[in-house]
PDB file of C-alpha atoms in Angstrom:
ATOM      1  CA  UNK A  46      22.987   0.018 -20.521  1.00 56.00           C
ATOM      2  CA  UNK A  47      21.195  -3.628 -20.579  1.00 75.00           C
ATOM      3  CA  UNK A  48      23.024  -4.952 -17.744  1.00 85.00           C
ATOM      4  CA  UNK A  49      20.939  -1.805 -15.526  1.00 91.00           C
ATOM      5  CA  UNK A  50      17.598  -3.080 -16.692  1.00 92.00           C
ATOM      6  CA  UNK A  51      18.563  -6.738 -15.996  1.00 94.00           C
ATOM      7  CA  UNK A  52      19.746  -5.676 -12.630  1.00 95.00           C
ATOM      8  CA  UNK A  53      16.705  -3.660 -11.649  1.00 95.00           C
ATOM      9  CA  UNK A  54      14.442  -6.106 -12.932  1.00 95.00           C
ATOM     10  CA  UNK A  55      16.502  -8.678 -10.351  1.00 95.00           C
ATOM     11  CA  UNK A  56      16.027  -6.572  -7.830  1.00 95.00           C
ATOM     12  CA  UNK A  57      12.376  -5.924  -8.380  1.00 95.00           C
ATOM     13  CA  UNK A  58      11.403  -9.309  -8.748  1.00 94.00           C
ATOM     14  CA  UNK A  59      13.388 -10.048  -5.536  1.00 94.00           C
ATOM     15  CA  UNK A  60      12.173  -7.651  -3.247  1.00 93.00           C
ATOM     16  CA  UNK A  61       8.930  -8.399  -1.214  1.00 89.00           C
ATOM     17  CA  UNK A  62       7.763  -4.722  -0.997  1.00 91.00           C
ATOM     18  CA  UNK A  63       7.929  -1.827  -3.426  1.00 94.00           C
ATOM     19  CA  UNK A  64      11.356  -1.095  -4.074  1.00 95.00           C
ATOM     20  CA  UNK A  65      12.004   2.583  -4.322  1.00 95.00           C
ATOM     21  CA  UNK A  66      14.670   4.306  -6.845  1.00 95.00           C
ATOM     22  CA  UNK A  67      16.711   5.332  -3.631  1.00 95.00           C
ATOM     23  CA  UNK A  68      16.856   1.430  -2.364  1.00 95.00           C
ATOM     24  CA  UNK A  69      17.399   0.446  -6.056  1.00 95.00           C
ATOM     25  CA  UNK A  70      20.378   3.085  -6.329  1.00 95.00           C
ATOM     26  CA  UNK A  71      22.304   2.564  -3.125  1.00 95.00           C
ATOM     27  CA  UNK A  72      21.832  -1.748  -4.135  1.00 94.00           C
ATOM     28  CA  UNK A  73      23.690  -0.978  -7.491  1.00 94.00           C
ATOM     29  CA  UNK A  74      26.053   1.707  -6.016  1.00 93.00           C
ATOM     30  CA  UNK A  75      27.151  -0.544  -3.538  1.00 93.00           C
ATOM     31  CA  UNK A  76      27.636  -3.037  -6.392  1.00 91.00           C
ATOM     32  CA  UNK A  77      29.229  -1.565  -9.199  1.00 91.00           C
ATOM     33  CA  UNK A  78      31.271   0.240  -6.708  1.00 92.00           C
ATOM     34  CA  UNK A  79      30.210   3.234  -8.394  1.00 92.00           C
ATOM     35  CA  UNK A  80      27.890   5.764  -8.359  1.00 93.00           C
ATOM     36  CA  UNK A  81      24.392   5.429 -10.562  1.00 92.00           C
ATOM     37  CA  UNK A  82      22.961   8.226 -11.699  1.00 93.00           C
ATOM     38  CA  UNK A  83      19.260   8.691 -10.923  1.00 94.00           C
ATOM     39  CA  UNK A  84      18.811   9.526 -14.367  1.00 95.00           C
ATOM     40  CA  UNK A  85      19.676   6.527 -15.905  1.00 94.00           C
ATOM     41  CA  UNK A  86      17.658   4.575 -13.500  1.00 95.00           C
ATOM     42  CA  UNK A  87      14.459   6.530 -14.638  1.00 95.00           C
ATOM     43  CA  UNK A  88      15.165   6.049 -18.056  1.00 94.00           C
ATOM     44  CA  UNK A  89      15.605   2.110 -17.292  1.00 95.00           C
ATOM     45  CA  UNK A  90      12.734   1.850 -15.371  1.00 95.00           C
ATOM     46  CA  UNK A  91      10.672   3.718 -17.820  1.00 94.00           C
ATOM     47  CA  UNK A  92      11.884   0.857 -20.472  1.00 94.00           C
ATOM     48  CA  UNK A  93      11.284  -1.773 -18.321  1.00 95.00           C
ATOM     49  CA  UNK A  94       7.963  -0.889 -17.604  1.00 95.00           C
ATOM     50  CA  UNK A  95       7.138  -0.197 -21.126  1.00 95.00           C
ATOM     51  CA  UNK A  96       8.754  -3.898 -21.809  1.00 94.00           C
ATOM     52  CA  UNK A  97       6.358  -5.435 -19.385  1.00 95.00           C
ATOM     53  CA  UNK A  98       3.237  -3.654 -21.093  1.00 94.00           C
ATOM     54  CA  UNK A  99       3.834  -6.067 -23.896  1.00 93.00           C
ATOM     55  CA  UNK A 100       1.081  -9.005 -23.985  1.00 92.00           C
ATOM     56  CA  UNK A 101       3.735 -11.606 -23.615  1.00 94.00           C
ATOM     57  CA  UNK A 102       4.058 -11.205 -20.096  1.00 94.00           C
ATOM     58  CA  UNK A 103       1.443 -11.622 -17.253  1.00 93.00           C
ATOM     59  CA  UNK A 104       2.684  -9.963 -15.176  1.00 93.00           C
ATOM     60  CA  UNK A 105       3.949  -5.365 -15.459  1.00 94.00           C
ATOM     61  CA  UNK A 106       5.915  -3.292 -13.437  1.00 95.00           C
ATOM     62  CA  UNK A 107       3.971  -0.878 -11.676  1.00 94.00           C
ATOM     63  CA  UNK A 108       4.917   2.567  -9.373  1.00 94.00           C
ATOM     64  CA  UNK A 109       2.783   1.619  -6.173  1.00 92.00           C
ATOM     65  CA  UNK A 110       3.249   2.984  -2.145  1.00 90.00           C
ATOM     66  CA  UNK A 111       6.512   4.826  -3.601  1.00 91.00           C
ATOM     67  CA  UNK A 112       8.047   2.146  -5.028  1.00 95.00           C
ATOM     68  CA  UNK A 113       8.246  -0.396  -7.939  1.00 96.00           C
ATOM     69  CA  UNK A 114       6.598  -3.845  -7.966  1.00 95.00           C
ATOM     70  CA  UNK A 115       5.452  -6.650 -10.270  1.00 94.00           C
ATOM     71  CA  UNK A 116       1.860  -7.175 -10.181  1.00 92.00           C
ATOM     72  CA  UNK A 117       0.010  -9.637 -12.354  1.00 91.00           C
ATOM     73  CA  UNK A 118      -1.944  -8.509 -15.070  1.00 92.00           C
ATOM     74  CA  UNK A 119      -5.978  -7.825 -15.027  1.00 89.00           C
ATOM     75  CA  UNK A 120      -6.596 -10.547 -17.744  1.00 90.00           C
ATOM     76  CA  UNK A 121      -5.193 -13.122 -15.493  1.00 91.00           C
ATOM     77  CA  UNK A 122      -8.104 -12.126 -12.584  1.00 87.00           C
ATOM     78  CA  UNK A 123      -9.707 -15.959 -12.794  1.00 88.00           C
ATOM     79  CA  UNK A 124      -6.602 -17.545 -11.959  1.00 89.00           C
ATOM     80  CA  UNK A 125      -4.984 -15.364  -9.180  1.00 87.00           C
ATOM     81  CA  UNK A 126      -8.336 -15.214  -7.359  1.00 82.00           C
ATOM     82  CA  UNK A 127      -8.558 -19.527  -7.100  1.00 83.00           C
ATOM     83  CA  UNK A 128      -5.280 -18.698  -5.657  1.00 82.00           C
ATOM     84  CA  UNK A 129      -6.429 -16.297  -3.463  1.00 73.00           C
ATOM     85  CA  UNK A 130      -9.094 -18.365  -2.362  1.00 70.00           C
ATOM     86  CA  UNK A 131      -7.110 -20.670  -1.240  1.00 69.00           C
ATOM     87  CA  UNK A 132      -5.336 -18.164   0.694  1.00 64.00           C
ATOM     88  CA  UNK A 133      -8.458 -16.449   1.980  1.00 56.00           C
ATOM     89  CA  UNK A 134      -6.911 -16.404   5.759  1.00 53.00           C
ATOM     90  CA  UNK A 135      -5.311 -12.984   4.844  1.00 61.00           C
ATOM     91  CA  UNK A 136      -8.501 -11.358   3.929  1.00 74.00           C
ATOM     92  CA  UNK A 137      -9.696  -9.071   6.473  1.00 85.00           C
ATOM     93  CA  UNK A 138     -12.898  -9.063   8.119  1.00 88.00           C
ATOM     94  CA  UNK A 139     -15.829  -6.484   8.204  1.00 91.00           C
ATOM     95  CA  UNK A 140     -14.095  -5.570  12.218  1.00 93.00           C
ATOM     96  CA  UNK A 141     -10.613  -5.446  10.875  1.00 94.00           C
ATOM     97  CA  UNK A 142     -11.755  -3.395   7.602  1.00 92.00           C
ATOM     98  CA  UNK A 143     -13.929  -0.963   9.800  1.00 94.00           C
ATOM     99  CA  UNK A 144     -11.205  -0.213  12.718  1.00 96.00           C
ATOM    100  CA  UNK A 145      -8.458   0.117   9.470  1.00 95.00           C
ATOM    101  CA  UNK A 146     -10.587   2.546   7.921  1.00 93.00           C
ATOM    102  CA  UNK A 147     -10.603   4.617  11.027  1.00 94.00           C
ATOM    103  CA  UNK A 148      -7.015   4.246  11.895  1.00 95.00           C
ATOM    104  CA  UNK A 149      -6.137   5.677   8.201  1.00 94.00           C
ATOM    105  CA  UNK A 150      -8.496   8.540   8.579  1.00 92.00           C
ATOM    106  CA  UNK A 151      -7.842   9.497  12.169  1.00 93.00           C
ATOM    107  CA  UNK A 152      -4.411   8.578  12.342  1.00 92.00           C
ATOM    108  CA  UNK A 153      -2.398   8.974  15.082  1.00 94.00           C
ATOM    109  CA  UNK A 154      -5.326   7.353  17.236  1.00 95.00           C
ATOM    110  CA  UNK A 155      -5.619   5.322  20.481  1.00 95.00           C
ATOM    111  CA  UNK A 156      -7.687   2.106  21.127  1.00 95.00           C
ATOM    112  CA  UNK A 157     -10.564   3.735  23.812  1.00 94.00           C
ATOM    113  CA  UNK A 158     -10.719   6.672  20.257  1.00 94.00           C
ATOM    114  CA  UNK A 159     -10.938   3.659  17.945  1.00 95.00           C
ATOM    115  CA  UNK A 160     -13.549   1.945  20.496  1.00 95.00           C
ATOM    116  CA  UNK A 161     -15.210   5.074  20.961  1.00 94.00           C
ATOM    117  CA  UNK A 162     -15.868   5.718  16.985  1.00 93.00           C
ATOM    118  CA  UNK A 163     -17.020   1.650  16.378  1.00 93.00           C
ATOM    119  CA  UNK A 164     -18.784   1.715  19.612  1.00 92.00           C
ATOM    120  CA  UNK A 165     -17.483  -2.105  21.065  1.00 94.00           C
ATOM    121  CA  UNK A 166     -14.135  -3.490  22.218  1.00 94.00           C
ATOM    122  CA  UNK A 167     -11.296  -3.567  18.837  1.00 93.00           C
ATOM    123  CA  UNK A 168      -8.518  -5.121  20.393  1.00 94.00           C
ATOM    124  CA  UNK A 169      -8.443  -8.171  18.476  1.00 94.00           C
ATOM    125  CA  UNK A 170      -9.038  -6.578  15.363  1.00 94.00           C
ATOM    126  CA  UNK A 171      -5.770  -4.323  16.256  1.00 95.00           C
ATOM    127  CA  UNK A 172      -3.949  -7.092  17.451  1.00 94.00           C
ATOM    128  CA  UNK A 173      -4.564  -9.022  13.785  1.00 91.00           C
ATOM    129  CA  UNK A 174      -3.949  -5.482  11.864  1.00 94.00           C
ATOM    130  CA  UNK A 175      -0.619  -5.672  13.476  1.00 93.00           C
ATOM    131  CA  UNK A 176      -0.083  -9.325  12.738  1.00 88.00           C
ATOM    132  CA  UNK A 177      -0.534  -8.618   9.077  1.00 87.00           C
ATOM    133  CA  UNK A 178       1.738  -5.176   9.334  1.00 88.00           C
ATOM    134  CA  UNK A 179      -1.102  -2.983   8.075  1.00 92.00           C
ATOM    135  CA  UNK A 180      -1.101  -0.854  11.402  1.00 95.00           C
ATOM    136  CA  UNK A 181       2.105   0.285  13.346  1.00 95.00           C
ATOM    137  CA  UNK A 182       2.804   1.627  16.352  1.00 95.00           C
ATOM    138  CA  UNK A 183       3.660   5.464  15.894  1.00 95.00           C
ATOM    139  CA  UNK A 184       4.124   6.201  19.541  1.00 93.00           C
ATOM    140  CA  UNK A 185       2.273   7.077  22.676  1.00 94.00           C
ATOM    141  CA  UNK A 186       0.122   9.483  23.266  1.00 91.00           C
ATOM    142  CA  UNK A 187       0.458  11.985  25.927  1.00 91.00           C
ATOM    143  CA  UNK A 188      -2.523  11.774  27.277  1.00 86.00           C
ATOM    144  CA  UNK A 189      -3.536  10.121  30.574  1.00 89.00           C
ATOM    145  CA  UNK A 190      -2.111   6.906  30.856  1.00 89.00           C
ATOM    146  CA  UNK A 191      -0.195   7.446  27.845  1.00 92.00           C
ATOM    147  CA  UNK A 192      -2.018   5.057  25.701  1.00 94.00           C
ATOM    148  CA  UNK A 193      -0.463   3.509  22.088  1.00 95.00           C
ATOM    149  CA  UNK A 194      -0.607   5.740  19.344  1.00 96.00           C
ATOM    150  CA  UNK A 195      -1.519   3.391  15.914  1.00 96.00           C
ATOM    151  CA  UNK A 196      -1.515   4.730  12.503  1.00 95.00           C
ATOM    152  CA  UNK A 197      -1.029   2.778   8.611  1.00 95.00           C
ATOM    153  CA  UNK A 198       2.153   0.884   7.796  1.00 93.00           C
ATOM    154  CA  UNK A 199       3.705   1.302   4.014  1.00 90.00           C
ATOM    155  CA  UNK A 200       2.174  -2.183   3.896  1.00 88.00           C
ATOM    156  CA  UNK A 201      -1.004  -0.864   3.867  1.00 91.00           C
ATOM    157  CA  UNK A 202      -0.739   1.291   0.889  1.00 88.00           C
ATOM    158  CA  UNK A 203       0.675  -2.007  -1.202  1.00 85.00           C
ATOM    159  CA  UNK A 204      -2.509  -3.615   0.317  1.00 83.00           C
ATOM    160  CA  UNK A 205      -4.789  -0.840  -0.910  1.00 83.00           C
ATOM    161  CA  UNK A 206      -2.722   0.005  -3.772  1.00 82.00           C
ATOM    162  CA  UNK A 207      -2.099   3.910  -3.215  1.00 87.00           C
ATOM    163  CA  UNK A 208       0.971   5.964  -2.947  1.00 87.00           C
ATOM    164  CA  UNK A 209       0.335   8.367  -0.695  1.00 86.00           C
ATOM    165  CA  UNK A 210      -2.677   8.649   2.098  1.00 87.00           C
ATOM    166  CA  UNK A 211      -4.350  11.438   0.036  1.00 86.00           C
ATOM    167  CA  UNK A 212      -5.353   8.981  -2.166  1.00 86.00           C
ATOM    168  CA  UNK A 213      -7.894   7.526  -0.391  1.00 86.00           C
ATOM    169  CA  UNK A 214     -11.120   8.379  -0.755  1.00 84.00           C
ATOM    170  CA  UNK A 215     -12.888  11.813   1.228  1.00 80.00           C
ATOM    171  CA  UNK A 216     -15.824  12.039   3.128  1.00 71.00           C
ATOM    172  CA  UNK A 217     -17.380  13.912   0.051  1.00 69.00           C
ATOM    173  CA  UNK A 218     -17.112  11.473  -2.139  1.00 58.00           C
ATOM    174  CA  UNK A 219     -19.364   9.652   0.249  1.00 58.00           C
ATOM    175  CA  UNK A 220     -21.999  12.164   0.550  1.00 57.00           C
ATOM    176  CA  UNK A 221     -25.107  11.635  -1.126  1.00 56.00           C
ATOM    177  CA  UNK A 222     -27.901  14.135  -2.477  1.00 57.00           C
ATOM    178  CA  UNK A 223     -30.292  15.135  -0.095  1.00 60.00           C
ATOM    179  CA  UNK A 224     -34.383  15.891  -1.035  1.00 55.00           C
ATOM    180  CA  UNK A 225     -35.131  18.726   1.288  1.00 58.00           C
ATOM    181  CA  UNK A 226     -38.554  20.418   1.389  1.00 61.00           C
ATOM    182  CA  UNK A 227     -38.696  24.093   2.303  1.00 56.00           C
ATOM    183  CA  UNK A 228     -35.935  26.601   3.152  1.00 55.00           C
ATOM    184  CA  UNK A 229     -33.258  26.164   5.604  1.00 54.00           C
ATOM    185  CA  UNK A 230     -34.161  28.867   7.698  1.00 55.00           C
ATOM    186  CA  UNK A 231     -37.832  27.848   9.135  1.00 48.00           C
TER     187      UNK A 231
END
């Protein structure tokens, strides 16, 4: 049963985005000309991600947007973020990070709602959101005109590091205490 953790590791490692068990089982299906059961893929995940907790490696396998990835370890911060630095043109900007943050709440939205809500123009900050696939296109809205419909990309959840859309933080979680003097009904 090696030869399935080698193979998923390969596949893993190879794969750009989170690689779901479904994509990982039709890849080894395909290959083996035979069917894998989902079972055993669990169970090799499981020990591959228990083999990557070791301190040996920098880097772990982790379940993230529905999917499995290799991130680099938290001890290794200092070095990935010189890196990063260096490849601070795919940070987003206070625009970008304001219009996303709208888009994932309010999603499916138009532009004019998105300009509306931030109160001045967005399209460039839509236009680069689309450039770095954490918005897509969901369709058009049947209102007048029938303007673009945007909404989050799987993309963004890798960005943000969730799974699902729930995960994201609520407006009460925002909400802070309140002194009031007097009752509510004078």
């Amino acid at each position: 049963m090696d030869f399935l953790h080698r193979h998923i590791e390969a596949l893993v490692f190879c794969s750009s985005d989170p690689l779901g068990l479904e994509e990982i089982q039709k890849c080894l299906t395909e290959m083996f000309e035979s069917e894998v059961p989902m079972e055993h893929l669990e169970i090799a995940v499981a020990a591959l991600q228990e083999k990557f907790q070791a301190e040996e490696h920098a880097f772990s396998l982790e379940k993230l947007a529905g999917g499995y990835q290799f991130l680099t370890k938290p001890a290794y911060q200092s070095s990935i973020s010189i890196l990063q630095k260096h490849q601070s043109q795919k940070r987003l900007s206070t625009a970008q990070l304001e219009t996303l943050s709208i888009i994932a709440y309010k999603q499916p939205v138009t532009k004019s709602e998105i300009e509306q809500i931030r109160g001045v123009n967005c399209d460039y900050s839509v236009q680069k959101l689309l450039e770095k696939s954490l918005v897509a296109i969901k369709g058009k809205s049947e209102g007048i005109g029938r303007p673009i419909l945007y909404g989050t990309s799987p993309k963004f959840m890798e960005y943000f590091g969730i799974n699902d859309l729930s995960e994201l933080p609520q407006p009460r979680d925002f909400k802070t205490e309140e002194n009031e003097i007097g009752n509510q009904n004078d």
